[in-house]
Amino acid sequence: NPGFVVRITQAGLDYAHQHGITVLEKELAQLKLPDISGDFRIWHVGKVQYEISRLSLRSFHLPYSRISLVPGVGLQVSISNAFAELDGNWRVKMHFIRDHGSFDLRVENIYIKIHLRLGSDSSGKPTIDTSACSTRISNIRVHFSGKFGWLYNLFHKAIESRFRKILESKVCESVAKSVRSELQPYAQTLPVTARIDAMAGIDYSLVAPPTATAQSLDVDLKGEFFSLAHRSAVPFPPLPLALPPDHDRMVYFGASSYFFNTASIAYHAAGALVFEITNSVIPKGVEFHLNTSTFSAFIPQLEKMYPHMEMKVRLSAPSAPFLNIGPDGLSLKPVVDIQTYAILPNSTLAPLFLLSLVSNVSAVIDVKSGHIVGNLKVGRLKLSLKRSDVGTFQVRMLQSIMNVLASSILLPRLNERLAQGFPLPLPDRIQLSNILVGFHQNFLLLGADVQYQPQ
């Protein structure tokens, strides 16, 4: 099962198709056509030798085209009523008569059908190539100028037939070249590994070739965070991920609970879920001093054991916290160990007590600059004593102090990191707009429209 799914709707394919047709139009306008020569016999005239040279395309227009999904196969691009204009030179030899001139050629009602096959390579990057291409030209009109232009017009059908065969083959050659040189390299800009920071990255490699259905193109990705220092296997598989049939946006991203929980595992393994608090990191606006004098109001024996000493608080998660995603949103219930120390005059640490903190945490999710960003909100804290090196005391008396540490110090640091976000799997020069965020059982659904920024 994938940990992350990208769904491109018909609207998204249509948008990509517009830009692709623009590129193809430019490619076709640069077609190089070979010279044509031969001979022909005309009744009462005899053998005529001719040569067509310096063929030059003035324009190639693709006014009507559409892209459609072929379930289980891939994509089909159909182009109709295309037209092109060419010019060139002609030369004729008949008995002792020689002449030359120029000609204009207009190709009308060109029909092109392209089948695109989608796949993935050994690195998990998407691949795209042309599995079939056909071109049919319904009408070619040639007008020759010069003294013997009338002669050419007598056997224009033979010349038009040769033009048709050459142009039909060259169009499909150009299509295949455009897919290889433009579309395939662009598809490969989809990052299969996204480095997030110095500790973790995301594996966005394809776990299967893209799948075309009647409504959309679905791309299944691994969707797994990993520690840069040491990558290890995730101890649980992703659950099946079935996106709803929404189609209001060009693209949808399905991020499973597996995706987010592997982030928790990766950062926990990297030691990122450890926070140390001393007086130096307490914001100036917070009326709170982290020392034994403050805590002695609740633990009187501290004043005798460690009088007027500064303290250090170390918060750590004994295990990676797992989150739940449901229709009501995203939530988690982390367990945090809170180890407190007195800082002795010689700077060594004397352990005071170890608390366990449990809280309900909810998250607000958004997308900014192509990144999933979040903001955590903490509910009521529940404290329990795991160990004390200073004797007995009433743990509930420390509730207000821990609320300050959590809301004023720990939470802002976490939200600052979450505001930087985690990159979505996007190819180059893509921006998202009109963002939609929805929650479903075991996955987060993000919808967006796409804007391509040309170089």
XYZ file of C-alpha atoms in Angstrom:
455
model
C 0.000 0.000 0.000
C 1.188 3.554 -0.648
C 1.734 5.977 2.202
C 0.938 8.900 -0.087
C -1.240 9.204 -3.199
C -1.302 11.932 -5.847
C -4.453 12.134 -7.961
C -4.564 14.243 -11.124
C -8.126 14.931 -12.241
C -9.340 15.617 -15.775
C -9.104 19.339 -15.016
C -5.452 18.885 -14.062
C -4.736 16.869 -17.195
C -6.444 19.526 -19.327
C -4.239 22.208 -17.780
C -1.066 20.199 -18.397
C -2.305 19.415 -21.901
C -2.557 23.128 -22.763
C 1.116 23.655 -21.985
C 2.118 20.424 -23.703
C 0.335 21.363 -26.926
C 2.119 24.736 -26.942
C 5.465 22.921 -26.755
C 4.449 20.430 -29.464
C 3.292 23.235 -31.756
C 6.746 24.827 -31.531
C 8.426 21.482 -32.195
C 6.287 20.802 -35.267
C 6.965 24.286 -36.641
C 10.663 23.347 -36.745
C 10.200 20.192 -38.803
C 12.923 19.595 -41.385
C 11.552 18.086 -44.587
C 13.744 16.370 -47.206
C 14.049 17.403 -50.825
C 11.834 15.548 -53.293
C 12.814 14.562 -56.821
C 11.475 12.239 -59.472
C 9.991 12.036 -62.924
C 6.562 11.769 -64.399
C 5.059 11.140 -67.819
C 2.345 13.366 -69.193
C 0.247 12.445 -72.198
C 1.424 14.269 -75.329
C 4.199 15.930 -73.355
C 6.550 13.107 -72.406
C 8.895 12.582 -69.502
C 9.160 15.389 -66.977
C 11.897 15.451 -64.324
C 11.246 17.546 -61.245
C 12.925 18.547 -58.013
C 11.383 20.118 -54.903
C 13.926 21.722 -52.554
C 14.368 24.073 -49.607
C 11.099 23.090 -48.014
C 10.379 25.433 -45.138
C 7.526 25.345 -42.619
C 6.104 28.810 -42.055
C 3.632 27.671 -39.388
C 2.007 24.639 -37.784
C -1.186 25.177 -35.806
C -3.010 22.784 -33.470
C -6.308 24.592 -32.793
C -8.339 21.627 -31.518
C -7.022 18.940 -29.203
C -7.990 17.018 -26.106
C -6.435 14.623 -23.641
C -8.361 11.640 -22.353
C -7.799 8.845 -19.878
C -7.588 5.293 -21.169
C -8.356 3.111 -18.113
C -5.643 0.584 -17.399
C -3.504 1.854 -20.287
C -2.510 5.507 -19.957
C -3.344 8.715 -21.772
C -4.493 9.545 -25.281
C -4.049 12.899 -27.004
C -6.290 13.578 -30.003
C -5.599 16.512 -32.327
C -8.012 17.484 -35.089
C -8.248 20.107 -37.842
C -4.591 21.043 -37.502
C -3.043 22.891 -40.432
C 0.388 23.907 -41.665
C 1.833 26.234 -44.290
C 5.057 25.606 -46.193
C 6.995 27.081 -49.058
C 9.926 25.953 -51.172
C 11.558 25.931 -54.592
C 10.880 23.794 -57.633
C 12.951 22.929 -60.684
C 11.773 21.161 -63.861
C 13.451 19.595 -66.894
C 11.474 18.445 -69.936
C 13.274 17.712 -73.190
C 15.224 20.893 -73.831
C 13.048 23.010 -71.527
C 14.372 23.925 -68.080
C 12.670 26.189 -65.555
C 12.439 26.859 -61.825
C 10.342 28.844 -59.389
C 8.740 28.771 -55.969
C 5.643 27.199 -54.520
C 3.270 27.500 -51.558
C 1.773 24.489 -49.829
C -1.080 24.397 -47.337
C -1.812 21.236 -45.376
C -5.310 21.091 -43.918
C -7.393 18.774 -41.749
C -4.470 17.073 -40.045
C -5.543 14.468 -37.486
C -3.014 13.200 -34.944
C -3.591 10.524 -32.314
C -0.945 9.931 -29.631
C -0.936 7.204 -26.983
C 1.212 7.900 -23.919
C 2.443 5.031 -21.767
C 3.164 5.786 -18.108
C 5.553 3.850 -15.920
C 8.323 4.098 -13.346
C 12.051 3.428 -13.465
C 14.288 1.546 -11.024
C 14.754 4.653 -8.860
C 11.000 5.137 -8.470
C 10.784 8.143 -10.787
C 7.880 8.396 -13.245
C 8.461 7.628 -16.915
C 6.430 8.573 -19.965
C 6.859 7.604 -23.592
C 4.920 7.304 -26.830
C 3.435 3.846 -27.240
C 1.635 4.660 -30.515
C 1.207 7.590 -32.877
C -0.763 8.023 -36.089
C -1.169 11.012 -38.388
C -3.718 11.412 -41.144
C -3.745 14.335 -43.569
C -6.973 14.918 -45.463
C -6.093 17.801 -47.723
C -2.940 19.236 -49.300
C -3.007 22.167 -51.684
C 0.056 23.157 -53.700
C 0.353 26.275 -55.825
C 3.370 26.621 -58.118
C 4.514 29.941 -59.542
C 6.750 30.456 -62.578
C 6.464 30.122 -66.347
C 5.768 26.381 -66.169
C 3.793 26.444 -62.969
C 0.832 25.227 -65.009
C 2.855 22.109 -65.803
C 3.360 21.250 -62.154
C -0.306 21.803 -61.504
C -1.041 19.038 -64.030
C 0.536 16.366 -61.819
C 0.052 17.931 -58.415
C -1.680 14.792 -57.126
C 1.516 12.758 -57.353
C 3.522 15.452 -55.595
C 0.859 15.954 -52.942
C 0.855 12.207 -52.256
C 4.608 12.269 -51.615
C 4.234 15.331 -49.404
C 1.516 13.580 -47.434
C 3.579 10.450 -46.726
C 6.650 12.441 -45.730
C 4.756 14.840 -43.484
C 2.726 12.106 -41.779
C 5.884 10.213 -40.811
C 7.739 13.372 -39.774
C 4.888 14.516 -37.506
C 4.991 11.293 -35.471
C 8.796 11.451 -35.352
C 8.498 14.971 -33.940
C 5.881 13.859 -31.405
C 8.116 11.046 -30.141
C 11.082 13.430 -29.979
C 9.059 16.016 -28.057
C 7.933 13.408 -25.520
C 11.527 12.192 -25.079
C 13.189 15.603 -24.924
C 10.522 17.663 -23.139
C 7.856 15.624 -21.362
C 9.975 12.756 -20.005
C 12.727 15.010 -18.520
C 10.060 17.192 -16.917
C 8.292 14.174 -15.379
C 11.658 13.150 -13.922
C 11.864 16.412 -11.942
C 9.363 14.908 -9.510
C 11.517 14.424 -6.408
C 11.636 10.826 -5.208
C 13.681 11.882 -2.192
C 13.003 15.203 -0.511
C 15.565 16.308 2.055
C 13.737 18.203 4.785
C 16.508 19.267 7.132
C 19.734 17.922 8.645
C 17.869 15.042 10.294
C 15.194 13.645 7.996
C 14.010 13.194 4.442
C 10.895 11.894 2.671
C 10.809 8.969 0.252
C 8.366 9.878 -2.523
C 9.346 7.086 -4.925
C 6.593 5.427 -6.944
C 5.566 2.016 -5.600
C 3.767 1.173 -8.872
C 3.302 2.712 -12.330
C 0.673 5.490 -12.491
C -2.843 4.133 -12.919
C -5.383 5.636 -15.305
C -9.044 5.278 -14.383
C -12.104 6.713 -16.076
C -11.964 9.804 -13.834
C -8.339 10.422 -12.877
C -4.674 9.530 -13.015
C -3.500 8.088 -9.683
C 0.138 7.940 -8.622
C 0.965 5.764 -5.596
C 4.045 6.909 -3.667
C 5.935 5.321 -0.803
C 5.272 8.386 1.381
C 7.746 7.564 4.124
C 9.938 9.771 6.308
C 13.380 8.445 7.176
C 16.329 9.424 9.335
C 19.301 10.663 7.321
C 21.727 9.235 9.882
C 20.344 5.706 9.887
C 17.442 4.462 7.806
C 15.618 1.486 9.263
C 12.498 -0.435 8.302
C 9.180 0.929 9.556
C 7.676 -1.617 11.995
C 4.168 -1.410 10.520
C 2.685 -1.254 6.997
C 0.534 1.556 5.579
C -3.207 0.982 5.619
C -5.173 0.906 2.345
C -5.783 4.445 1.093
C -8.916 5.018 -1.011
C -9.448 8.646 -2.008
C -13.013 9.941 -2.381
C -14.196 10.714 -5.930
C -13.707 14.482 -5.552
C -12.896 16.334 -8.767
C -13.320 20.054 -7.990
C -9.556 20.639 -7.999
C -6.841 19.833 -10.526
C -4.835 17.700 -8.126
C -5.396 15.904 -4.822
C -2.860 14.655 -2.300
C -3.754 11.837 0.079
C -1.377 11.775 3.068
C -1.992 8.723 5.237
C -1.496 8.402 8.977
C 1.461 6.160 8.014
C 3.087 9.172 6.312
C 2.871 11.328 9.440
C 3.744 8.545 11.870
C 6.934 7.703 9.980
C 7.855 11.370 10.486
C 7.455 10.847 14.207
C 9.632 7.718 14.081
C 12.344 9.422 12.012
C 12.603 12.491 14.231
C 12.475 10.407 17.393
C 15.306 8.212 16.084
C 17.309 11.329 15.200
C 16.968 12.647 18.753
C 14.926 15.634 17.646
C 12.166 15.049 20.212
C 14.363 16.130 23.107
C 14.131 19.665 24.479
C 16.221 21.210 27.219
C 14.955 24.314 28.993
C 16.987 26.679 31.141
C 16.430 30.267 32.174
C 18.236 31.460 29.050
C 15.528 30.136 26.704
C 12.517 31.468 28.612
C 10.968 34.372 26.667
C 11.409 37.777 28.278
C 7.690 38.388 28.478
C 7.111 35.272 30.594
C 7.083 36.069 34.325
C 8.734 32.848 35.335
C 12.167 31.941 36.666
C 13.425 28.407 36.377
C 15.125 27.938 39.747
C 14.702 26.081 43.006
C 13.224 29.171 44.665
C 10.254 29.044 42.284
C 9.725 25.307 42.763
C 10.206 25.423 46.564
C 6.783 27.049 46.837
C 5.413 23.621 45.842
C 8.275 21.399 47.025
C 9.500 23.034 50.274
C 12.426 20.654 50.766
C 14.123 22.047 47.651
C 14.977 25.253 49.529
C 17.022 23.253 52.032
C 18.589 20.743 49.648
C 19.460 23.080 46.766
C 18.966 26.693 47.900
C 18.778 29.462 45.266
C 20.028 27.341 42.385
C 19.056 27.537 38.758
C 17.403 24.523 37.207
C 17.342 22.632 33.932
C 14.302 20.792 32.575
C 14.754 18.059 29.978
C 11.680 17.004 28.019
C 11.831 13.862 25.912
C 9.459 11.388 24.327
C 10.188 7.830 25.547
C 8.676 6.565 22.289
C 7.614 8.108 18.996
C 4.155 9.680 19.428
C 1.576 8.378 16.954
C -1.247 10.470 15.609
C -4.763 9.623 14.555
C -6.594 11.036 11.552
C -10.368 10.895 11.390
C -13.279 12.944 10.053
C -12.974 15.270 13.066
C -9.342 16.128 12.356
C -5.831 15.203 13.328
C -4.940 14.462 16.935
C -2.297 12.779 19.040
C -1.765 11.921 22.676
C 1.968 12.171 23.302
C 3.673 10.953 26.459
C 6.525 13.206 27.584
C 9.109 12.529 30.268
C 10.060 15.648 32.234
C 13.354 15.301 34.070
C 14.327 18.226 36.293
C 17.793 19.056 37.585
C 19.386 21.546 39.931
C 22.470 23.176 38.432
C 25.152 22.971 41.122
C 27.814 25.681 41.601
C 30.343 23.507 39.749
C 27.855 23.266 36.804
C 27.107 19.583 37.356
C 23.489 18.469 37.425
C 21.681 17.021 40.420
C 18.522 15.076 39.462
C 15.401 16.253 41.293
C 12.374 14.381 39.982
C 11.000 12.727 36.861
C 7.431 13.410 35.756
C 5.324 11.841 33.044
C 3.103 14.208 31.090
C 0.187 13.151 28.910
C -1.895 15.597 26.901
C -4.405 15.667 24.079
C -2.955 17.591 21.142
C -4.821 18.689 18.026
C -3.327 20.018 14.807
C -4.405 22.586 12.232
C -3.091 21.720 8.748
C -2.564 23.980 5.735
C -0.461 24.198 2.577
C 1.936 27.083 1.939
C 4.505 27.394 -0.837
C 4.144 23.731 -1.751
C 4.680 22.556 1.837
C 2.349 20.909 4.354
C 2.457 23.174 7.407
C 0.934 22.632 10.826
C 0.104 24.292 14.101
C -0.397 22.348 17.327
C -2.846 23.139 20.098
C -2.418 21.505 23.506
C -5.289 20.494 25.752
C -5.194 19.856 29.486
C -1.991 18.315 30.825
C -2.067 15.228 33.028
C 0.978 14.779 35.288
C 2.211 11.770 37.224
C 5.373 11.171 39.222
C 7.724 8.467 37.943
C 10.631 9.056 40.313
C 11.683 11.566 42.984
C 15.154 12.278 44.359
C 13.855 14.962 46.749
C 11.189 13.073 48.673
C 7.433 13.198 48.358
C 5.384 16.146 47.122
C 1.994 16.897 45.590
C 2.428 16.556 41.815
C -0.789 18.434 41.070
C 0.770 21.514 42.640
C 3.161 21.684 39.677
C 0.345 21.863 37.129
C 0.553 25.640 36.651
C 4.338 25.587 36.197
C 4.139 22.822 33.608
C 1.392 24.708 31.787
C 3.789 27.652 31.459
C 6.634 25.454 30.215
C 4.383 23.718 27.686
C 2.433 26.706 26.352
C 5.120 29.402 26.446
C 8.295 27.485 25.611
C 7.789 23.983 24.215
C 4.757 24.615 21.997
C 6.161 27.733 20.251
C 9.353 25.816 19.410
C 7.377 22.922 17.935
C 5.087 25.227 15.968
C 8.051 27.192 14.662
C 9.390 23.986 13.123
C 5.988 22.906 11.802
C 5.522 26.332 10.187
C 8.490 25.536 7.929
C 6.523 22.550 6.707
C 7.308 19.409 4.754
C 7.558 19.519 0.943
C 4.835 18.007 -1.215
C 5.913 15.887 -4.211
C 5.794 18.502 -6.965
C 7.705 18.701 -10.263
C 9.651 21.844 -11.102
C 7.996 25.251 -11.433
C 4.613 24.205 -10.027
C 2.683 26.413 -7.630
C -0.516 25.463 -5.824
C -3.556 27.648 -5.236
C -7.172 27.362 -4.106
C -6.170 24.920 -1.360
C -8.733 22.567 0.168
C -8.044 20.571 3.367
C -10.212 17.626 4.401
C -9.950 14.834 6.967
C -10.968 11.237 6.381
C -10.460 8.000 8.259
C -6.700 7.390 8.411
C -5.728 10.037 5.858
C -5.576 13.748 5.177
C -6.888 14.954 1.806
C -5.440 18.093 0.237
C -6.926 19.519 -2.956
C -5.425 22.287 -5.069
C -5.345 23.936 -8.455
C -2.041 24.134 -10.279
C -0.126 26.988 -11.864
C 2.909 26.329 -14.031
C 5.624 28.987 -13.961
C 7.616 28.960 -17.241
C 11.352 29.486 -17.074
